[in-house]
Amino acid sequence: MLMKIFFKFKNLKYLFLVFISACIDNAPLDSLSPEGPYARSIDELFWLTFWIAVIIFVLVQGALLVSVLLFRDKPNKPEPKQVHGNTKLEIIWTVIPVLILAFIAVPTVRTIFDLAREPEDALKIEVIGHQWWFEYKYPDYGITTANVLVIPSDRPVRLEMWSNDVLHNYWVPKLNGKRYLVPGQKTYLNLHADNPDEFWAQCGEYCGLSHSKMRGRVISLSENDFNLWINNEQQNALKLEDGSLAAEGQSVFLNAGCTQCHVINGVWDTQGDRIAPNLTHFAARTVFAGAALENNKENLTNWLANPAKIKPGTFMPNLELTEAEINALIAYLGTLK
Ligand code: HEC
Ligand SMILES: [Cu+2]
């Protein structure tokens, strides 16, 4: 008995948690606070259908309450008149929902088509899903990067997306809805932010062990800052030849097996796609490992020492690096601006 009550109480606690989670004010994945035209058109559609549903809810529950109160059984009250089948009523309550659905269908279909249309002056960016990080390519500029998607704020971007392995799903709640990343098939999504700002992305489809750590950031920049960013990303990394700690790190990178998976343009470019994030401008990114970690020394130390401890199942192996090798690597990675 006691166990039963405890069990119930425990569940209530979780229900309570669900409700108070709505109270936090720093919610970067909040899908109810759009910050761009695409997300806003979804939001408007949502609120329209929401309020229609609220009105229907109140009317139906009201009618239910009224009939429960009006017709409830009382001592000595005769049984009320039994009715069954009323063609007129049945037609009415079939036609009304049909009209409501037809009414909602108009803005719904229009929004769906608006969201799918390719904007005219859009910048094309490719998004490739990997277990468990997002890769970004800018075909017009010859840039490959990861985790942080940088977009201009003065014009829309058109994402052309696919997956390298399993189903993933690209979702930046403040900028647009979700869209699948499918192996061997392209899907498209438009993004446009009102202002220069930072947004959060999340893989929206369970894709294996570290799915919850498959996140991302989207940074929208003014035209000028965006062009500066492009210019910087187009530069190769310099080959370090001095005797510095960073140069030592470079030789660890070249000799410890990292090159099997990672590319650093100008230092180690190989033909063909690699299965890991391009590190040419690693230090210019604020987050790494699928945006699961802030880019700082402590997190990098933990990552290089044992990646799977942070992201279970990750394809980056534990290379049994020594502390000295890790320190040198971190110094080197810090130069890749
Ligand atoms: C067998 C392939 C493989 C090897 C070898 C490898 N990595 Fe990785 N590395 C990956 C993968 C895959 C990821 C992405 C993991 C994720 O985010 O889930 C990654 C992520 C990283 C990241 C984070 C990059 C980012 O932007 O998210 C760094 C830094 C890194 N590796 C450094 C190294 C170094 C240094 C070495 C050599 C000591 C190395 N890696 C060896 C596959 C590899
Ligand atoms: Cu995923």
Short mmCIF file of C-alpha atoms and ligand atoms in Angstrom, two decimals:
data_model
loop_
_atom_site.label_atom_id
_atom_site.label_comp_id
_atom_site.label_asym_id
_atom_site.label_seq_id
_atom_site.Cartn_x
_atom_site.Cartn_y
_atom_site.Cartn_z
CA MET A 1 0.00 0.00 0.00
CA LEU A 2 2.69 2.45 1.08
CA MET A 3 4.73 1.50 -1.96
CA LYS A 4 1.76 2.22 -4.14
CA ILE A 5 1.29 5.71 -2.70
CA PHE A 6 5.02 6.36 -2.98
CA PHE A 7 4.99 5.25 -6.57
CA LYS A 8 2.15 7.57 -7.39
CA PHE A 9 3.83 10.45 -5.61
CA LYS A 10 7.05 9.84 -7.52
CA ASN A 11 5.24 10.07 -10.80
CA LEU A 12 3.51 13.27 -9.75
CA LYS A 13 6.89 14.74 -9.00
CA TYR A 14 7.94 14.14 -12.59
CA LEU A 15 4.73 15.66 -13.86
CA PHE A 16 5.50 18.70 -11.74
CA LEU A 17 9.01 18.84 -13.26
CA VAL A 18 7.50 18.89 -16.73
CA PHE A 19 5.40 21.91 -15.78
CA ILE A 20 8.08 23.94 -14.04
CA SER A 21 10.45 23.35 -16.95
CA ALA A 22 8.21 25.79 -18.83
CA CYS A 23 9.23 28.55 -16.41
CA ILE A 24 12.90 28.89 -17.33
CA ASP A 25 13.78 32.09 -19.12
CA ASN A 26 16.96 31.04 -20.92
CA ALA A 27 15.53 28.53 -23.40
CA PRO A 28 17.56 28.51 -26.62
CA LEU A 29 15.52 25.65 -28.08
CA ASP A 30 12.17 27.33 -27.38
CA SER A 31 10.02 26.74 -30.45
CA LEU A 32 7.50 29.39 -29.35
CA SER A 33 9.81 32.38 -29.73
CA PRO A 34 10.58 32.72 -33.44
CA GLU A 35 13.42 35.00 -34.50
CA GLY A 36 13.12 34.81 -38.25
CA PRO A 37 10.44 34.96 -40.95
CA TYR A 38 10.19 31.17 -41.53
CA ALA A 39 9.79 30.33 -37.87
CA ARG A 40 7.35 33.21 -37.51
CA SER A 41 5.02 31.94 -40.22
CA ILE A 42 4.94 28.55 -38.46
CA ASP A 43 4.27 30.29 -35.17
CA GLU A 44 1.36 32.27 -36.60
CA LEU A 45 -0.19 29.10 -37.98
CA PHE A 46 0.29 27.38 -34.64
CA TRP A 47 -1.48 30.11 -32.67
CA LEU A 48 -4.37 30.24 -35.15
CA THR A 49 -5.04 26.51 -34.80
CA PHE A 50 -4.36 26.63 -31.08
CA TRP A 51 -7.06 29.26 -30.43
CA ILE A 52 -9.55 27.48 -32.69
CA ALA A 53 -8.88 24.31 -30.67
CA VAL A 54 -9.33 26.24 -27.42
CA ILE A 55 -12.73 27.58 -28.53
CA ILE A 56 -13.86 24.08 -29.56
CA PHE A 57 -12.59 22.64 -26.29
CA VAL A 58 -14.51 25.18 -24.21
CA LEU A 59 -17.72 24.72 -26.24
CA VAL A 60 -17.61 20.91 -26.15
CA GLN A 61 -16.63 20.65 -22.48
CA GLY A 62 -19.22 23.34 -21.64
CA ALA A 63 -21.97 21.41 -23.42
CA LEU A 64 -20.84 18.28 -21.61
CA LEU A 65 -20.94 19.99 -18.21
CA VAL A 66 -24.34 21.53 -18.86
CA SER A 67 -25.87 18.20 -19.85
CA VAL A 68 -24.29 16.42 -16.89
CA LEU A 69 -25.72 19.00 -14.49
CA LEU A 70 -29.07 19.42 -16.20
CA PHE A 71 -29.88 15.76 -16.71
CA ARG A 72 -28.32 14.13 -13.70
CA ASP A 73 -30.32 11.63 -11.76
CA LYS A 74 -32.31 12.77 -8.70
CA PRO A 75 -34.48 10.73 -6.33
CA ASN A 76 -37.96 10.25 -7.76
CA LYS A 77 -37.02 11.88 -11.01
CA PRO A 78 -38.49 9.97 -13.94
CA GLU A 79 -36.13 8.63 -16.56
CA PRO A 80 -35.60 11.35 -19.24
CA LYS A 81 -36.95 10.83 -22.71
CA GLN A 82 -34.63 8.55 -24.68
CA VAL A 83 -33.64 9.72 -28.14
CA HIS A 84 -31.54 7.95 -30.68
CA GLY A 85 -30.71 9.07 -34.16
CA ASN A 86 -31.40 12.59 -35.29
CA THR A 87 -30.48 13.11 -38.90
CA LYS A 88 -30.51 16.88 -38.71
CA LEU A 89 -28.15 17.00 -35.70
CA GLU A 90 -25.82 14.42 -37.19
CA ILE A 91 -25.50 16.39 -40.40
CA ILE A 92 -24.80 19.56 -38.40
CA TRP A 93 -22.01 18.03 -36.33
CA THR A 94 -20.45 16.51 -39.41
CA VAL A 95 -20.58 19.67 -41.49
CA ILE A 96 -19.21 22.00 -38.80
CA PRO A 97 -15.89 20.09 -38.36
CA VAL A 98 -15.56 19.83 -42.14
CA LEU A 99 -15.89 23.61 -42.38
CA ILE A 100 -13.39 24.16 -39.56
CA LEU A 101 -10.85 21.83 -41.18
CA ALA A 102 -11.36 23.47 -44.57
CA PHE A 103 -10.82 26.86 -42.94
CA ILE A 104 -7.57 25.73 -41.28
CA ALA A 105 -6.40 24.01 -44.47
CA VAL A 106 -6.10 27.29 -46.37
CA PRO A 107 -3.34 28.94 -44.29
CA THR A 108 -1.77 25.52 -43.59
CA VAL A 109 -1.27 24.63 -47.23
CA ARG A 110 -0.13 28.15 -48.01
CA THR A 111 2.48 28.04 -45.23
CA ILE A 112 3.73 24.62 -46.32
CA PHE A 113 4.27 25.88 -49.87
CA ASP A 114 5.85 29.14 -48.68
CA LEU A 115 8.32 27.27 -46.51
CA ALA A 116 9.27 24.85 -49.29
CA ARG A 117 9.88 27.48 -51.97
CA GLU A 118 13.50 28.31 -52.75
CA PRO A 119 14.10 31.99 -51.90
CA GLU A 120 15.47 34.04 -54.76
CA ASP A 121 18.75 35.44 -53.48
CA ALA A 122 19.53 32.57 -51.13
CA LEU A 123 23.03 31.45 -50.23
CA LYS A 124 23.41 27.70 -50.74
CA ILE A 125 24.96 25.69 -47.91
CA GLU A 126 25.24 21.90 -47.68
CA VAL A 127 24.48 20.19 -44.38
CA ILE A 128 25.73 16.63 -43.90
CA GLY A 129 24.67 14.62 -40.89
CA HIS A 130 27.21 12.32 -39.21
CA GLN A 131 26.97 10.30 -36.02
CA TRP A 132 27.07 12.70 -34.04
CA TRP A 133 27.86 16.06 -35.55
CA PHE A 134 26.82 18.31 -38.42
CA GLU A 135 29.17 19.14 -41.28
CA TYR A 136 28.68 22.32 -43.36
CA LYS A 137 29.97 23.03 -46.86
CA TYR A 138 29.75 26.31 -48.76
CA PRO A 139 30.10 25.26 -52.42
CA ASP A 140 30.29 28.88 -53.66
CA TYR A 141 33.28 29.58 -51.43
CA GLY A 142 35.00 26.20 -51.14
CA ILE A 143 34.62 26.09 -47.37
CA THR A 144 34.11 23.04 -45.16
CA THR A 145 33.37 23.43 -41.46
CA ALA A 146 31.46 21.75 -38.63
CA ASN A 147 29.21 22.30 -35.62
CA VAL A 148 28.82 26.06 -36.02
CA LEU A 149 26.79 27.17 -39.02
CA VAL A 150 27.61 30.76 -39.93
CA ILE A 151 24.98 32.54 -42.02
CA PRO A 152 24.49 36.08 -43.31
CA SER A 153 21.63 37.97 -41.67
CA ASP A 154 20.86 40.15 -44.69
CA ARG A 155 19.63 37.31 -46.92
CA PRO A 156 18.14 33.83 -46.56
CA VAL A 157 20.13 30.62 -46.81
CA ARG A 158 19.03 27.48 -48.57
CA LEU A 159 20.26 24.32 -46.86
CA GLU A 160 20.75 21.27 -49.06
CA MET A 161 20.97 18.35 -46.69
CA TRP A 162 21.69 14.63 -46.53
CA SER A 163 23.11 12.09 -44.14
CA ASN A 164 26.35 10.18 -44.25
CA ASP A 165 25.05 7.30 -42.16
CA VAL A 166 21.65 7.00 -40.43
CA LEU A 167 18.57 9.25 -40.36
CA HIS A 168 19.21 12.57 -38.65
CA ASN A 169 17.06 15.66 -38.39
CA TYR A 170 18.09 19.30 -38.55
CA TRP A 171 16.29 21.62 -36.19
CA VAL A 172 16.90 25.25 -35.29
CA PRO A 173 13.67 25.97 -33.39
CA LYS A 174 13.98 29.76 -33.50
CA LEU A 175 14.54 29.83 -37.27
CA ASN A 176 12.43 27.07 -38.84
CA GLY A 177 10.82 23.67 -38.30
CA LYS A 178 12.54 20.29 -38.46
CA ARG A 179 13.72 18.54 -41.59
CA TYR A 180 15.10 15.02 -42.02
CA LEU A 181 18.64 14.31 -43.19
CA VAL A 182 18.32 11.12 -45.23
CA PRO A 183 21.14 8.87 -46.51
CA GLY A 184 21.27 9.01 -50.31
CA GLN A 185 18.56 11.61 -50.73
CA LYS A 186 18.54 15.39 -50.58
CA THR A 187 16.19 17.48 -48.49
CA TYR A 188 15.99 21.28 -48.24
CA LEU A 189 15.40 23.83 -45.53
CA ASN A 190 15.45 27.65 -45.54
CA LEU A 191 16.88 29.71 -42.71
CA HIS A 192 16.80 33.44 -42.18
CA ALA A 193 17.40 35.29 -38.94
CA ASP A 194 15.98 38.76 -38.24
CA ASN A 195 19.22 39.99 -36.67
CA PRO A 196 22.84 39.04 -36.11
CA ASP A 197 22.60 36.63 -33.20
CA GLU A 198 23.37 33.11 -32.01
CA PHE A 199 20.89 30.22 -32.17
CA TRP A 200 20.90 26.61 -31.07
CA ALA A 201 20.39 23.56 -33.23
CA GLN A 202 19.61 19.99 -32.22
CA CYS A 203 19.35 16.70 -34.08
CA GLY A 204 15.64 15.92 -33.92
CA GLU A 205 15.74 12.21 -34.72
CA TYR A 206 17.10 9.51 -32.45
CA CYS A 207 20.26 8.45 -34.27
CA GLY A 208 22.20 6.29 -31.85
CA LEU A 209 23.99 6.44 -28.52
CA SER A 210 25.10 10.07 -28.53
CA HIS A 211 22.07 11.52 -30.27
CA SER A 212 21.36 13.90 -27.38
CA LYS A 213 24.86 15.34 -27.86
CA MET A 214 24.35 15.97 -31.57
CA ARG A 215 23.74 19.68 -31.30
CA GLY A 216 24.85 22.76 -33.16
CA ARG A 217 25.03 26.51 -33.16
CA VAL A 218 23.89 28.90 -35.86
CA ILE A 219 25.53 32.31 -35.91
CA SER A 220 24.06 34.98 -38.13
CA LEU A 221 26.38 37.84 -39.04
CA SER A 222 25.99 41.23 -40.68
CA GLU A 223 27.06 41.36 -44.33
CA ASN A 224 30.44 42.80 -43.44
CA ASP A 225 31.22 40.33 -40.66
CA PHE A 226 30.03 37.48 -42.83
CA ASN A 227 32.44 38.45 -45.61
CA LEU A 228 35.28 38.69 -43.10
CA TRP A 229 34.39 35.24 -41.84
CA ILE A 230 34.36 33.83 -45.39
CA ASN A 231 37.76 35.37 -46.12
CA ASN A 232 39.23 33.90 -42.99
CA GLU A 233 37.78 30.42 -43.60
CA GLN A 234 39.24 30.37 -47.11
CA GLN A 235 42.79 30.65 -45.77
CA ASN A 236 44.84 27.50 -45.36
CA ALA A 237 46.52 26.76 -42.06
CA LEU A 238 50.19 27.63 -41.92
CA LYS A 239 52.75 24.86 -41.61
CA LEU A 240 54.61 25.51 -38.37
CA GLU A 241 58.36 25.01 -38.59
CA ASP A 242 59.62 26.67 -35.41
CA GLY A 243 60.42 24.74 -32.25
CA SER A 244 57.34 25.91 -30.38
CA LEU A 245 54.94 23.75 -28.39
CA ALA A 246 52.34 24.30 -31.13
CA ALA A 247 54.78 22.99 -33.75
CA GLU A 248 55.28 19.94 -31.58
CA GLY A 249 51.52 19.54 -31.51
CA GLN A 250 51.46 19.71 -35.28
CA SER A 251 53.85 16.80 -35.51
CA VAL A 252 51.73 14.84 -33.00
CA PHE A 253 48.76 15.55 -35.26
CA LEU A 254 50.67 14.31 -38.30
CA ASN A 255 52.07 11.20 -36.62
CA ALA A 256 49.60 9.97 -34.00
CA GLY A 257 46.92 8.81 -36.44
CA CYS A 258 44.72 11.93 -36.47
CA THR A 259 45.25 12.34 -40.24
CA GLN A 260 43.43 9.10 -40.88
CA CYS A 261 40.20 10.98 -40.22
CA HIS A 262 40.83 14.73 -39.98
CA VAL A 263 41.84 17.30 -42.58
CA ILE A 264 43.73 20.54 -41.94
CA ASN A 265 43.93 22.45 -45.22
CA GLY A 266 47.50 23.41 -46.06
CA VAL A 267 48.96 20.96 -43.56
CA TRP A 268 47.24 17.72 -44.34
CA ASP A 269 44.77 17.75 -47.20
CA THR A 270 43.87 14.45 -48.65
CA GLN A 271 41.65 13.48 -51.51
CA GLY A 272 38.15 12.37 -50.73
CA ASP A 273 35.85 12.93 -47.82
CA ARG A 274 37.08 12.29 -44.33
CA ILE A 275 34.76 11.00 -41.66
CA ALA A 276 35.63 13.65 -39.09
CA PRO A 277 35.30 17.44 -38.68
CA ASN A 278 37.68 19.57 -40.76
CA LEU A 279 40.00 21.22 -38.22
CA THR A 280 41.50 24.01 -40.39
CA HIS A 281 39.73 26.73 -38.38
CA PHE A 282 38.99 24.77 -35.25
CA ALA A 283 39.95 27.61 -32.89
CA ALA A 284 37.47 29.94 -34.58
CA ARG A 285 34.60 27.72 -33.42
CA THR A 286 33.08 28.34 -30.02
CA VAL A 287 31.97 24.75 -29.51
CA PHE A 288 33.09 21.30 -30.62
CA ALA A 289 32.10 17.62 -30.70
CA GLY A 290 28.63 18.29 -32.05
CA ALA A 291 28.40 21.45 -29.92
CA ALA A 292 28.31 19.21 -26.86
CA LEU A 293 31.30 21.08 -25.41
CA GLU A 294 32.50 24.67 -25.18
CA ASN A 295 35.83 25.09 -26.95
CA ASN A 296 38.22 25.49 -24.03
CA LYS A 297 41.36 23.87 -22.72
CA GLU A 298 39.75 21.74 -20.03
CA ASN A 299 37.13 20.26 -22.37
CA LEU A 300 39.72 19.62 -25.07
CA THR A 301 41.94 17.81 -22.58
CA ASN A 302 39.06 15.53 -21.61
CA TRP A 303 38.08 15.00 -25.22
CA LEU A 304 41.56 14.05 -26.45
CA ALA A 305 42.17 11.83 -23.41
CA ASN A 306 39.02 9.77 -23.91
CA PRO A 307 36.41 10.87 -26.49
CA ALA A 308 33.99 8.04 -25.74
CA LYS A 309 33.72 9.10 -22.12
CA ILE A 310 32.11 12.32 -23.36
CA LYS A 311 30.26 10.91 -26.36
CA PRO A 312 29.56 7.19 -25.96
CA GLY A 313 29.92 5.36 -29.25
CA THR A 314 31.89 8.13 -30.98
CA PHE A 315 34.01 7.14 -33.97
CA MET A 316 36.96 9.09 -32.62
CA PRO A 317 39.11 6.49 -30.88
CA ASN A 318 41.07 6.82 -27.67
CA LEU A 319 44.60 7.14 -29.07
CA GLU A 320 46.25 6.67 -25.66
CA LEU A 321 47.92 10.08 -25.91
CA THR A 322 50.33 11.13 -23.17
CA GLU A 323 49.74 14.27 -21.16
CA ALA A 324 52.61 15.99 -23.01
CA GLU A 325 51.13 15.06 -26.38
CA ILE A 326 47.72 16.37 -25.34
CA ASN A 327 49.20 19.67 -24.17
CA ALA A 328 51.11 20.08 -27.43
CA LEU A 329 47.99 19.23 -29.46
CA ILE A 330 45.93 21.79 -27.56
CA ALA A 331 48.56 24.45 -28.19
CA TYR A 332 48.48 23.54 -31.87
CA LEU A 333 44.68 23.45 -32.15
CA GLY A 334 44.66 26.92 -30.56
CA THR A 335 46.61 28.31 -33.54
CA LEU A 336 43.98 27.13 -36.04
CA LYS A 337 42.01 30.37 -36.06
C1 HEC B 1 39.10 7.16 -36.55
C2 HEC B 1 38.84 8.54 -36.85
C3 HEC B 1 39.48 9.61 -35.97
C4 HEC B 1 40.77 9.73 -35.55
C5 HEC B 1 41.94 8.80 -35.80
C6 HEC B 1 40.84 10.97 -34.81
N1 HEC B 1 39.60 11.57 -34.78
FE1 HEC B 1 39.17 13.35 -33.95
N2 HEC B 1 37.23 13.09 -34.42
C7 HEC B 1 36.71 12.03 -35.11
C8 HEC B 1 35.28 12.16 -35.18
C9 HEC B 1 34.33 11.19 -35.85
C10 HEC B 1 34.96 13.34 -34.51
C11 HEC B 1 33.55 13.93 -34.28
C12 HEC B 1 33.02 13.31 -33.04
C13 HEC B 1 31.67 13.83 -32.62
O1 HEC B 1 31.51 15.05 -32.51
O2 HEC B 1 30.79 13.02 -32.35
C14 HEC B 1 36.20 13.91 -34.05
C15 HEC B 1 36.30 15.12 -33.39
C16 HEC B 1 37.50 15.72 -33.07
C17 HEC B 1 37.62 17.07 -32.55
C18 HEC B 1 36.48 18.03 -32.36
C19 HEC B 1 36.26 18.73 -33.66
C20 HEC B 1 34.98 19.50 -33.76
O3 HEC B 1 35.01 20.56 -34.39
O4 HEC B 1 33.97 19.04 -33.24
C21 HEC B 1 38.94 17.30 -32.37
C22 HEC B 1 39.59 18.59 -31.85
C23 HEC B 1 39.65 16.11 -32.76
N3 HEC B 1 38.74 15.17 -33.19
C24 HEC B 1 41.03 15.97 -32.70
C25 HEC B 1 41.67 14.80 -33.03
C26 HEC B 1 43.09 14.59 -32.84
C27 HEC B 1 44.05 15.65 -32.32
C28 HEC B 1 43.36 13.33 -33.25
C29 HEC B 1 44.68 12.62 -33.21
C30 HEC B 1 45.30 12.55 -31.92
C31 HEC B 1 42.11 12.74 -33.70
N4 HEC B 1 41.12 13.66 -33.54
C32 HEC B 1 41.98 11.47 -34.23
C33 HEC B 1 37.40 11.00 -35.66
C34 HEC B 1 38.76 10.76 -35.46
CU CU B 2 21.45 12.77 -35.35
#
